[in-house]
CSV table of C-alpha atoms in Angstrom, one decimal:
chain,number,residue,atom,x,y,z
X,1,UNK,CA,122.9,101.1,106.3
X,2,UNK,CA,121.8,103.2,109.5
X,3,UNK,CA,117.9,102.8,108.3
X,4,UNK,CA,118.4,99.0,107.3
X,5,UNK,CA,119.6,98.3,110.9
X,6,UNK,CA,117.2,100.7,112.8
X,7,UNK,CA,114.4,98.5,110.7
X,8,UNK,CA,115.3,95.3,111.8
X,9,UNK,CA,115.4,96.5,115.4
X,10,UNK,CA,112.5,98.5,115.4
X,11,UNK,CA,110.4,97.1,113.1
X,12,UNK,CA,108.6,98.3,109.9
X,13,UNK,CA,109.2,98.8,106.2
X,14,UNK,CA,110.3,101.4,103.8
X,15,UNK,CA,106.9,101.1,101.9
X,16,UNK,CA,103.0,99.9,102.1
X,17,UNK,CA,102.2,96.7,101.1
X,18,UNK,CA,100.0,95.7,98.0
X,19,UNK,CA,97.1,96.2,100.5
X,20,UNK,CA,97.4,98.8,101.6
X,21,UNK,CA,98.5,100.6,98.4
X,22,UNK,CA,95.6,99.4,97.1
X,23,UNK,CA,93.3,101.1,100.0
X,24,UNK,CA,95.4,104.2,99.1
X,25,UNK,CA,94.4,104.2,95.4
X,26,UNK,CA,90.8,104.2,96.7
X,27,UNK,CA,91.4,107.4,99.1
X,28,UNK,CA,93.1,108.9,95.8
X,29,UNK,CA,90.0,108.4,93.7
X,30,UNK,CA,87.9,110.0,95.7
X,31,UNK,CA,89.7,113.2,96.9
X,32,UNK,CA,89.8,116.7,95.2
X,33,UNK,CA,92.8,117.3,92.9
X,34,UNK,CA,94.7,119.7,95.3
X,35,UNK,CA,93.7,116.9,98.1
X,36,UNK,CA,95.5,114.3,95.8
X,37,UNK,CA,98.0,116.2,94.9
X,38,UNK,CA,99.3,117.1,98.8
X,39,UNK,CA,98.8,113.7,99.9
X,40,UNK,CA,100.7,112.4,96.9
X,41,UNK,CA,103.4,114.4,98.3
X,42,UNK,CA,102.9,113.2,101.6
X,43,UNK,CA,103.2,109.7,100.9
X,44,UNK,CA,106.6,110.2,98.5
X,45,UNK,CA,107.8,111.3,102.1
X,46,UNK,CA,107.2,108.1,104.0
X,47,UNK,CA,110.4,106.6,105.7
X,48,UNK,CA,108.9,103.7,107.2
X,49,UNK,CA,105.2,102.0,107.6
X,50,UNK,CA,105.1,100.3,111.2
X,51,UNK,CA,102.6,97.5,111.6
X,52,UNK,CA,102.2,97.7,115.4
X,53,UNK,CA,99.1,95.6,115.8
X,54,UNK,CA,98.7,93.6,112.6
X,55,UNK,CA,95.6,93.9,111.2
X,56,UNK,CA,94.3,97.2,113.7
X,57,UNK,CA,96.6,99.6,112.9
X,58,UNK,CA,99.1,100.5,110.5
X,59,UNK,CA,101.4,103.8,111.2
X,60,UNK,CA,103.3,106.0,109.1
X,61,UNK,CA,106.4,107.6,109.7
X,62,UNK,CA,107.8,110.7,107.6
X,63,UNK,CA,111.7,111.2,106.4
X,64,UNK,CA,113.7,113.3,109.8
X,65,UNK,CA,113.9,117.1,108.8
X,66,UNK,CA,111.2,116.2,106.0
X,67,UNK,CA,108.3,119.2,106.1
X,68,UNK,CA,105.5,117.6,103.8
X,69,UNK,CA,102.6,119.6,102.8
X,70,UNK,CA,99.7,119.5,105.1
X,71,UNK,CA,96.1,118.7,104.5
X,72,UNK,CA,93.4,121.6,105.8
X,73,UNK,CA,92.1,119.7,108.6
X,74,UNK,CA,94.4,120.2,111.9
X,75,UNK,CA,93.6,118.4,114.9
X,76,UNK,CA,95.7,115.4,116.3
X,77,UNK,CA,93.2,112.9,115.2
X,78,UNK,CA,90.7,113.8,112.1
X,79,UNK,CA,89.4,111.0,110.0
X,80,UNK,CA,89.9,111.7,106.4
X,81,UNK,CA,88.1,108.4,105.5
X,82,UNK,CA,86.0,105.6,106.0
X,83,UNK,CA,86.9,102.6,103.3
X,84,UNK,CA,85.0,99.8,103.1
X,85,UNK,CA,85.4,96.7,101.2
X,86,UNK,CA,84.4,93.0,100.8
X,87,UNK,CA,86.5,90.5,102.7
X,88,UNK,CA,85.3,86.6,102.8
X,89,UNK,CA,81.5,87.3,102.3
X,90,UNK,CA,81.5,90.3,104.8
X,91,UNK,CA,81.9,94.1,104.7
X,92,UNK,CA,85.0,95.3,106.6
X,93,UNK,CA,85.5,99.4,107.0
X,94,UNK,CA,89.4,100.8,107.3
X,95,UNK,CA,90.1,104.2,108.7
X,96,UNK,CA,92.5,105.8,107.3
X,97,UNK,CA,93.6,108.7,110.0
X,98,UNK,CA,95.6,112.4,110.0
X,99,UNK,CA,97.1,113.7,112.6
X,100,UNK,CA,98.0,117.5,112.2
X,101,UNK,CA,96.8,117.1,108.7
X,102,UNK,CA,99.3,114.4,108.1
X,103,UNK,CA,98.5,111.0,106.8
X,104,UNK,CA,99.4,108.9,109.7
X,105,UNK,CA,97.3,105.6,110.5
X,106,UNK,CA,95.3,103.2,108.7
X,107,UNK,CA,92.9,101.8,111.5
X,108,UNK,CA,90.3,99.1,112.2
X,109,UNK,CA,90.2,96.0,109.6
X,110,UNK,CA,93.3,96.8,107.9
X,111,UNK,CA,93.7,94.4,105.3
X,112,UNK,CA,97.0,92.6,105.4
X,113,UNK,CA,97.3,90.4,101.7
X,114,UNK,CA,96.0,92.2,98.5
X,115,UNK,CA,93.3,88.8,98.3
X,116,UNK,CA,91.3,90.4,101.4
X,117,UNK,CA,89.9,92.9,99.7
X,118,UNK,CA,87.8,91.3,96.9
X,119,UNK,CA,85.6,94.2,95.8
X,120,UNK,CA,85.2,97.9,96.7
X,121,UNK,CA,82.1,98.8,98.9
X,122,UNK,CA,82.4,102.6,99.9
X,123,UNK,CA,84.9,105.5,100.5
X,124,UNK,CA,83.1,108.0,103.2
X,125,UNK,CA,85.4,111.3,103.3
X,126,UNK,CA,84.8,112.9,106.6
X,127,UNK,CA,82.8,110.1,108.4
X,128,UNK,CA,82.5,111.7,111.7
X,129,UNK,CA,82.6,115.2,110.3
X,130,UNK,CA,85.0,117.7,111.3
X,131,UNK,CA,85.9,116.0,115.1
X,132,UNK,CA,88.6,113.6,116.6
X,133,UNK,CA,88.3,110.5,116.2
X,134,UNK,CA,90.7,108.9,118.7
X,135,UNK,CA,88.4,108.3,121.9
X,136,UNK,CA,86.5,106.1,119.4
X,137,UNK,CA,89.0,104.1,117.8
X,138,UNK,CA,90.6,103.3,121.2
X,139,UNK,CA,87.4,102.7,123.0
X,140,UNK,CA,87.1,100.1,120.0
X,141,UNK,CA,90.3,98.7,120.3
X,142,UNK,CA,90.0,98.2,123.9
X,143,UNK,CA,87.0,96.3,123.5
X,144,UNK,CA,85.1,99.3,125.9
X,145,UNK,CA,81.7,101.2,125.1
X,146,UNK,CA,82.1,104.7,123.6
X,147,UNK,CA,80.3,107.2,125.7
């Protein structure tokens, strides 16, 4: 009852929507098996999926007292993919984002109805190599130049 009422005040869901599952099962396809298998774990361990900016940014947040498994690449902000897809005629890339090597944000063109993504285009693991991502996304975000 807690949760229900901490959700209507704060916002968010107990689960992904069907787009967002659906970028998921993309991620899935193309990782390793003992990639899978850990973030399978991770995401039976969601407690709530915040939509902060609808359609930028989608974050993640994991059950109190929960430890998860953790993907090898540490760092506060490492991009575990790129995922692009067809939306309306154009190409639209989603980032989906770790944070300690915990699945934490999908960001940039995050589709918001299972109809926006008509047809997948790419999954990039590792985009941007082995580095943070965060100066970019936010640079981005806030309509700035990246330097």
């Amino acid at each position: 009852m807690l949760a229900k009422i901490s959700e209507f005040i704060f916002g968010g869901t107990r689960g992904f929507n069907e787009a967002e599952t659906r970028l998921l099962s993309f991620l899935m396809d193309s990782l390793p098996a003992q990639e899978r298998e850990i973030l399978s774990h991770q995401l039976l361990s969601v407690r709530k999926v915040q939509r902060q900016n609808p359609g930028q940014i989608v974050v993640v947040y994991y059950k109190s007292g929960n430890e998860v498994p953790r993907l090898p690449y540490p760092g506060y902000e490492h991009c575990l993919a790129n995922i692009t897809y067809k939306s309306g005629e154009r190409a639209k890339t989603t980032s989906l984002v770790l944070h300690n090597g915990r699945f934490m944000t999908f960001e940039r063109n995050v589709p918001q109805r299972l109809s926006d993504i008509e047809t997948l285009n790419s999954v990039v693991l590792h985009p941007k190599g082995f580095k943070s991502v965060a100066q970019e996304i936010d640079a981005q975000e806030h309509r700035e130049p990246f330097v």
